[in-house]
C-alpha positions as MATLAB code, in Angstrom:
seq = 'MYLGIDVGTSSLKTVLANEKGEIIDQSSASYELLIPKQGWTEQDPDDWYLAEIKTIKEIGKRNDLTKVKGISFSGQMHGLVILDKNNKVIRPAILWNDQRTIEETNYLNTKIGREKLISYTGNIAFTGFTAPKLLWLKKHESNNFKKINKIMLPKDYTAFKMCNTFATDVSDASGTLIFDVHHKCWSKQMIKFLGINEKQLPKIYESYEIIGNVSKEFASLTGLSTSAKVIIGGGDQAIGAIGTGTVDNNMISISLGTSGVVFAACDTFKKTESGAMHAFCHANGKYHIMGVMLSAAGSFDWWCNDILRTRHFSDINKEISKSKISNLYFLPYISGERSPINDPIATGSFINLTLSHKRGDLSRAVIEGINFGLLDNLISINNLNIKPTSARVIGGGAKSKIWLQMLADTLGIKLHTINTSEGGALGAIILAMVGCRQYKNVQIACKKIIKDVETYHPNMTNNKIYRNKFAKFKSYYLTLRAV';
ca = [
      66.488   82.867   89.340;
      70.213   82.979   90.087;
      72.758   80.654   91.699;
      75.702   81.717   93.842;
      78.380   79.114   94.585;
      80.808   79.699   97.454;
      83.854   77.395   97.350;
      85.073   77.505  100.944;
      87.880   75.755  102.790;
      85.657   73.374  104.737;
      82.587   73.219  102.501;
      80.911   74.407   99.327;
      77.644   76.295   99.614;
      75.195   76.878   96.780;
      72.488   79.499   97.196;
      69.429   80.135   95.022;
      67.919   83.619   94.789;
      64.957   85.141   92.989;
      65.063   88.184   90.704;
      64.961   90.500   93.762;
      68.108   88.947   95.203;
      66.141   87.235   97.983;
      67.559   83.879   99.106;
      64.948   81.177   98.538;
      66.962   77.974   98.949;
      70.463   76.722   99.713;
      72.515   73.578  100.138;
      76.026   72.828  101.359;
      78.440   69.911  101.228;
      81.631   69.476  103.223;
      84.863   67.864  102.077;
      88.133   66.676  103.518;
      91.051   68.930  104.399;
      94.302   67.089  103.716;
      97.249   67.740  106.054;
     100.097   65.560  104.740;
     102.651   67.367  106.945;
     102.615   69.899  109.745;
     101.851   73.314  108.241;
     100.682   71.870  104.913;
      97.038   72.085  103.788;
      95.667   70.573  100.585;
      92.382   69.531   98.974;
      91.344   67.446   96.000;
      89.792   69.846   93.444;
      87.412   67.120   92.328;
      85.910   67.188   95.823;
      84.808   70.762   95.047;
      83.364   69.612   91.731;
      81.429   66.758   93.348;
      80.142   69.148   96.041;
      79.102   71.569   93.291;
      77.079   68.832   91.565;
      75.609   67.556   94.830;
      74.404   70.927   96.119;
      72.882   72.010   92.811;
      71.022   68.699   92.475;
      69.772   69.029   96.063;
      68.332   72.470   95.323;
      66.915   71.058   92.086;
      64.771   68.642   94.086;
      62.788   71.614   95.388;
      63.058   74.112   92.525;
      62.882   74.256   88.740;
      66.514   74.901   87.814;
      65.659   75.537   84.168;
      64.596   79.002   85.396;
      68.148   79.797   86.532;
      69.377   82.607   84.309;
      72.902   83.081   85.696;
      75.460   81.461   88.002;
      78.520   82.985   89.632;
      81.209   82.061   92.148;
      83.055   83.062   95.275;
      86.173   81.071   96.076;
      88.938   80.597   98.600;
      91.904   82.535   97.221;
      95.528   81.694   96.342;
      95.106   77.908   96.057;
      97.304   76.315   93.381;
      95.282   74.064   91.054;
      97.188   72.476   88.162;
      95.892   70.397   85.245;
      97.739   68.328   82.629;
      97.218   68.336   78.844;
      94.142   66.102   79.302;
      92.625   68.535   81.817;
      93.173   66.077   84.661;
      94.206   67.297   88.113;
      97.937   66.623   88.560;
      98.098   66.791   92.372;
      95.975   68.047   95.274;
      95.546   71.819   95.397;
      97.912   73.659   97.764;
      95.634   75.964   99.790;
      95.723   79.581  100.957;
      96.725   78.707  104.539;
      99.536   76.313  103.572;
     102.834   77.389  105.160;
     105.368   75.232  103.270;
     106.688   78.127  101.166;
     108.542   80.159  103.818;
     111.832   79.642  101.982;
     110.366   80.524   98.581;
     108.591   83.587   99.982;
     111.800   84.883  101.529;
     113.595   84.185   98.242;
     111.065   86.229   96.259;
     111.141   89.126   98.713;
     114.952   89.202   98.675;
     116.026   87.849   95.241;
     113.583   89.953   93.249;
     113.130   92.330   96.168;
     110.039   93.868   97.713;
     110.324   97.079   95.703;
     110.422   95.257   92.355;
     107.657   92.847   93.390;
     105.419   95.806   94.192;
     106.273   97.430   90.847;
     105.548   94.159   88.984;
     102.401   93.073   90.843;
     101.389   95.684   93.440;
     102.247   93.321   96.300;
     105.044   91.529   98.114;
     105.242   87.758   98.578;
     103.298   85.988  101.332;
     103.410   82.267  102.078;
      99.781   81.805  101.052;
     100.183   83.328   97.587;
     100.293   81.210   94.419;
     103.695   82.202   92.988;
     105.753   80.854   95.930;
     103.859   77.560   95.585;
     104.918   77.280   91.956;
     108.534   77.799   92.993;
     108.128   75.124   95.674;
     106.613   72.742   93.125;
     109.402   73.435   90.642;
     112.003   72.542   93.274;
     110.347   69.654   95.120;
     108.021   68.083   92.519;
     109.735   68.843   89.224;
     107.896   66.059   87.358;
     104.536   67.544   88.329;
     105.775   71.027   87.403;
     106.703   69.796   83.909;
     103.207   68.330   83.383;
     101.433   71.652   83.930;
      99.142   72.696   81.094;
      96.739   74.893   83.054;
      97.214   76.912   86.275;
      94.069   78.072   88.009;
      92.469   78.978   91.319;
      89.828   76.996   93.243;
      86.705   78.770   92.018;
      88.137   78.785   88.468;
      88.168   74.990   88.520;
      84.488   74.779   89.461;
      83.667   77.282   86.688;
      85.819   75.308   84.215;
      83.965   72.093   85.056;
      80.654   73.892   84.532;
      81.273   75.530   81.140;
      84.683   74.322   79.847;
      86.100   77.871   79.793;
      89.643   78.408   81.089;
      89.150   81.712   82.894;
      89.818   83.698   86.028;
      88.883   87.147   87.274;
      90.883   90.193   88.317;
      90.136   89.927   92.060;
      91.274   86.310   92.424;
      94.240   86.755   90.055;
      95.410   89.619   92.287;
      96.353   87.101   94.979;
      98.633   85.020   92.780;
     101.659   87.376   92.735;
     101.750   86.695   88.986;
      99.249   89.455   88.170;
      99.945   93.155   87.573;
      97.099   94.560   89.673;
      97.448   98.167   88.526;
      97.253   97.331   84.808;
      95.030   94.242   85.162;
      97.198   91.838   83.180;
      99.607   88.969   83.817;
     103.080   90.206   84.785;
     105.592   89.250   82.093;
     108.448   89.653   84.596;
     106.888   87.223   87.069;
     106.005   84.719   84.341;
     109.642   84.683   83.229;
     110.968   84.441   86.774;
     108.725   81.486   87.639;
     109.626   79.585   84.473;
     106.067   79.325   83.138;
     104.346   80.743   80.042;
     101.224   82.835   79.640;
      99.396   80.057   77.768;
      99.340   78.112   81.051;
      97.428   80.973   82.706;
      93.686   81.587   82.269;
      92.111   84.456   80.355;
      91.286   87.359   82.664;
      87.797   88.817   83.095;
      86.120   91.356   85.340;
      84.260   89.503   88.090;
      80.793   90.306   86.676;
      81.553   89.214   83.089;
      80.015   86.201   81.335;
      82.553   83.519   80.377;
      80.169   81.060   78.728;
      77.041   78.925   79.126;
      76.446   75.797   81.166;
      77.758   72.841   79.134;
      75.495   70.016   77.942;
      77.312   67.567   80.198;
      76.944   69.738   83.305;
      73.315   70.483   82.466;
      72.521   66.757   82.199;
      74.132   66.152   85.603;
      72.336   68.956   87.434;
      69.107   69.926   85.703;
      70.361   73.389   84.765;
      69.630   74.759   81.303;
      72.373   75.213   78.715;
      71.010   78.737   78.244;
      72.135   79.657   81.793;
      75.031   82.114   81.754;
      78.208   81.472   83.747;
      79.704   84.608   85.329;
      83.253   84.123   86.595;
      82.856   85.686   90.061;
      85.909   86.264   92.236;
      88.021   85.696   95.312;
      86.129   85.230   98.553;
      87.145   88.510  100.179;
      86.183   90.691   97.216;
      82.921   88.789   96.750;
      82.235   88.943  100.482;
      82.680   92.711  100.221;
      80.118   92.775   97.408;
      77.841   90.825   99.750;
      78.213   93.574  102.360;
      77.808   96.408   99.860;
      81.382   97.627  100.368;
      81.667   99.052   96.872;
      81.976  102.834   97.158;
      85.280  104.683   97.488;
      86.754  104.504  101.031;
      83.972  102.250  102.360;
      85.287   99.443  104.578;
      84.034   96.106  105.804;
      85.415   93.807  108.484;
      85.117   90.040  108.422;
      85.244   88.177  111.724;
      85.570   84.752  110.164;
      88.286   82.171  110.803;
      90.632   84.772  109.371;
      90.043   88.444  110.075;
      89.848   90.884  107.183;
      89.777   94.672  106.989;
      88.676   95.545  103.453;
      88.663   99.063  101.941;
      87.112   99.813   98.548;
      89.021  102.284   96.334;
      88.185  103.905   93.012;
      91.858  103.957   91.981;
      94.908  101.737   92.486;
      96.835  102.579   95.655;
     100.483  101.580   95.814;
     101.541  100.291   99.229;
     105.175  101.197   99.815;
     105.824   98.538  102.474;
     103.608   95.822  101.037;
     101.989   95.339  104.456;
      98.521   95.625  102.909;
      97.268   93.681   99.893;
      96.560   95.951   96.906;
      94.053   93.970   94.813;
      91.425   94.471   92.132;
      87.868   94.645   93.436;
      84.981   92.622   92.010;
      83.121   95.829   91.158;
      85.611   96.722   88.410;
      87.758   98.964   90.607;
      90.333   98.288   93.372;
      90.641   97.565   97.064;
      93.150   97.518   99.907;
      92.959   94.586  102.284;
      94.640   93.458  105.471;
      94.300   89.810  106.517;
      95.051   88.364  109.950;
      95.166   84.566  109.913;
      93.354   83.774  113.179;
      90.462   86.033  114.155;
      87.389   83.939  114.991;
      89.882   81.090  114.577;
      91.620   82.208  117.780;
      88.310   82.496  119.626;
      87.145   79.093  118.367;
      90.446   77.570  119.546;
      89.976   79.161  122.953;
      86.340   78.098  123.332;
      86.416   74.655  121.725;
      89.895   73.309  122.398;
      90.714   74.971  125.713;
      87.398   75.700  127.460;
      85.707   72.728  125.763;
      82.447   74.581  125.294;
      80.336   75.748  122.402;
      77.967   77.706  124.626;
      79.135   81.172  123.611;
      76.298   82.770  125.583;
      77.908   81.620  128.822;
      81.289   82.975  127.706;
      79.707   86.295  126.771;
      78.232   86.553  130.271;
      81.661   85.937  131.786;
      83.241   88.556  129.533;
      80.596   91.110  130.479;
      81.581   90.694  134.143;
      85.297   91.196  133.436;
      87.024   94.567  133.093;
      89.724   95.942  130.825;
      93.014   95.015  132.508;
      96.729   94.602  131.814;
      96.183   91.021  130.569;
      97.180   90.559  126.899;
      96.758   87.910  124.241;
      98.790   87.813  121.016;
      96.527   86.090  118.418;
      99.342   84.723  116.263;
      98.527   81.041  116.783;
      98.879   80.340  113.038;
     101.668   82.806  112.324;
     100.492   86.100  110.864;
     100.034   87.783  107.530;
      99.022   91.462  107.593;
     100.507   93.770  108.516;
     103.540   92.076  110.112;
     104.045   89.257  107.537;
     105.564   86.886  110.102;
     104.712   83.218  109.376;
     106.607   82.012  112.470;
     104.919   84.391  114.942;
     103.302   82.593  117.889;
     100.455   83.304  120.288;
     100.903   84.263  123.920;
      99.112   85.299  127.095;
     101.037   88.045  128.873;
     100.764   89.248  132.501;
      98.721   86.196  133.538;
      98.179   85.873  137.326;
      96.196   83.739  139.771;
      93.629   86.530  140.048;
      92.490   86.125  136.444;
      89.304   84.154  135.758;
      87.921   82.533  132.622;
      86.080   85.704  131.628;
      89.275   87.750  131.891;
      91.126   85.375  129.571;
      88.197   85.266  127.149;
      88.138   89.071  127.108;
      91.894   89.139  126.470;
      91.492   86.787  123.490;
      88.886   89.076  121.901;
      90.967   92.160  122.691;
      93.986   90.560  121.025;
      91.981   89.816  117.883;
      90.637   93.372  117.896;
      94.175   94.749  118.200;
      95.194   92.695  115.164;
      92.314   94.276  113.221;
      93.273   97.737  114.520;
      96.840   97.134  113.319;
      95.435   96.601  109.825;
      93.075   99.582  110.015;
      95.952  101.892  110.975;
      97.914  100.683  107.939;
      94.887  101.444  105.768;
      94.530  104.877  107.410;
      98.139  105.558  106.429;
      97.033  105.281  102.783;
      94.693  108.226  103.393;
      91.636  106.008  103.786;
      89.969  107.148  107.000;
      86.410  105.831  107.327;
      84.082  106.677  110.196;
      82.111  103.433  109.997;
      82.332   99.835  108.797;
      80.045   96.918  108.069;
      80.879   93.690  109.938;
      80.183   90.104  108.891;
      81.322   86.617  109.920;
      80.731   84.362  112.915;
      82.131   86.900  115.375;
      79.515   89.432  114.255;
      76.862   87.361  116.057;
      78.295   88.481  119.428;
      76.982   91.866  120.571;
      79.705   92.089  123.228;
      82.429   91.460  120.670;
      81.012   94.081  118.295;
      80.858   96.709  121.030;
      84.426   95.928  122.106;
      85.551   96.169  118.485;
      83.786   99.522  117.978;
      85.478  100.806  121.152;
      88.876   99.554  119.960;
      88.671  100.948  116.415;
      86.916  104.166  117.404;
      84.400  103.965  114.544;
      80.739  102.982  114.168;
      80.035   99.380  113.208;
      76.973   98.162  111.320;
      75.514   94.692  110.933;
      73.527   94.022  107.769;
      70.365   92.235  106.664;
      72.128   89.089  105.459;
      74.689   86.619  106.721;
      75.320   84.972  103.355;
      78.397   87.063  102.466;
      80.221   85.343   99.595;
      77.226   83.449   98.243;
      75.126   86.627   98.116;
      78.009   88.508   96.512;
      78.132   85.829   93.825;
      74.364   86.171   93.328;
      74.763   89.927   92.844;
      77.495   89.391   90.239;
      75.305   86.874   88.415;
      72.478   89.413   88.362;
      74.755   92.169   87.051;
      76.241   89.828   84.440;
      72.739   89.001   83.230;
      71.779   92.716   83.218;
      69.219   92.405   86.005;
      71.074   95.443   87.396;
      73.154   97.973   85.472;
      76.170   97.691   87.778;
      77.351   96.276   91.101;
      76.854   99.525   93.034;
      73.188   99.820   92.074;
      72.540   96.161   92.943;
      74.178   96.469   96.369;
      72.234   99.597   97.304;
      68.989   97.855   96.346;
      69.642   94.556   98.143;
      71.809   95.263  101.220;
      70.697   97.318  104.226;
      72.114   98.145  107.682;
      70.362   96.529  110.650;
      72.134   97.403  113.915;
      74.706  100.096  114.728;
      77.346  100.008  117.464;
      78.727  103.371  118.540;
      82.245  103.536  120.044;
      82.737  104.434  123.691;
      85.560  106.946  123.303;
      86.649  106.591  126.941;
      87.276  102.900  126.302;
      88.853  103.796  122.965;
      91.533  105.836  124.749;
      92.266  102.915  127.094;
      92.432  100.464  124.193;
      94.752  102.706  122.180;
      97.180  102.749  125.123;
      96.903   98.962  125.425;
      97.499   98.615  121.694;
     100.857  100.386  121.973;
     101.953   97.826  124.586;
     100.478   95.003  122.475;
     102.819   96.018  119.632;
     105.810   96.262  121.946;
     105.129   92.801  123.416;
     105.101   91.267  119.922;
     108.450   92.884  119.070;
     109.965   91.773  122.388;
     108.837   88.160  122.039;
     109.858   88.073  118.378;
     113.433   88.832  119.439;
     113.507   85.906  121.887;
];
């Protein structure tokens, strides 16, 4: 059997699968999100560790964990985890959606410059990335900065606690802005600029590589065997793409989670001139291009839960189905925005709102706005000569048939749902199986395990209408940005 551990922002999920990749058990544990100041988000890394122990033990009540052959990980990206010389956590981890580093991000993009950053790492600076957080720490918490012995990412900490190996993988390291994505090594220029040394950074592995065995201590706590192999895994988006089978050249997947992601697999490194798209290593040993909008299903959840005060999405879907495409717009930048506009101070807006608009019209506008944000990313990917005719869709939003049809109409491509909703946890399972040689490589495993279920074909008449609306959507953002 195999374990996949998904270290999320709100909870950790552990999934158990058999040798066919079929999910046979799972457990999850939530933990606290710390918000010490407006725009700051942190977590205690030991909360992840305790959740890791708890969920494995829970599964162990129903299954013989000595049969687990391999374990791998999917983790929230970019989070800054720092340990001292005694391997103790120095301060709470600064998470991917933390916005405190606007000043440091601007400094990196101007002092070093976007062109040099891209040549050093393949990417420009974003507020969520790890490097700006180190600069912030150096300036605002110099004592903590001086204590640093190890720098790692969230899933790396859970792996470290399991097998005592200081390691990371190429996909997660890609989001640090310390990593040379093209050459798959730490960037000496960035290390020097940040005032750190390479010994403080973990050894780099491909996502499917074994980094060690379960330690005696961890085995005694959980019931796992010390013969179980630990495979490093990767960042949540790359592992989620493995979980959707997005592994062949120019294949794309779309995640309608809290954040919205357009993910394109590539056989070779693709340099992005503007830096609007993330150019990262993929968990299959190759590369990918990715655009991330910060509030996709997050915008819809805000609208439904905080404004409409309802969780009955079926009622909202009925209202949307009765509404028509109109000149009502919603800008989904309620948490600022990352790709492709890289504007952390962008704000959300309804535009052209009148007394004639009903709840269903506003709900439709919210979904349209999210879809336009995804289209903005897809166009940027198309500009890199990646022009797919279909995509696989996962995430909470993928449960809505109306949303999927609207998205197909907006993007003008076919959309497929798949035979699993596990995403990151399944991707981690697949990597564990490949690491343990159950499958020869990631591509073969994905083709065997993951299948399409439903297909949504675009209505090209609606696509033409949406493309015209999208042009105005872009102009409204630029107009409001200037205010």
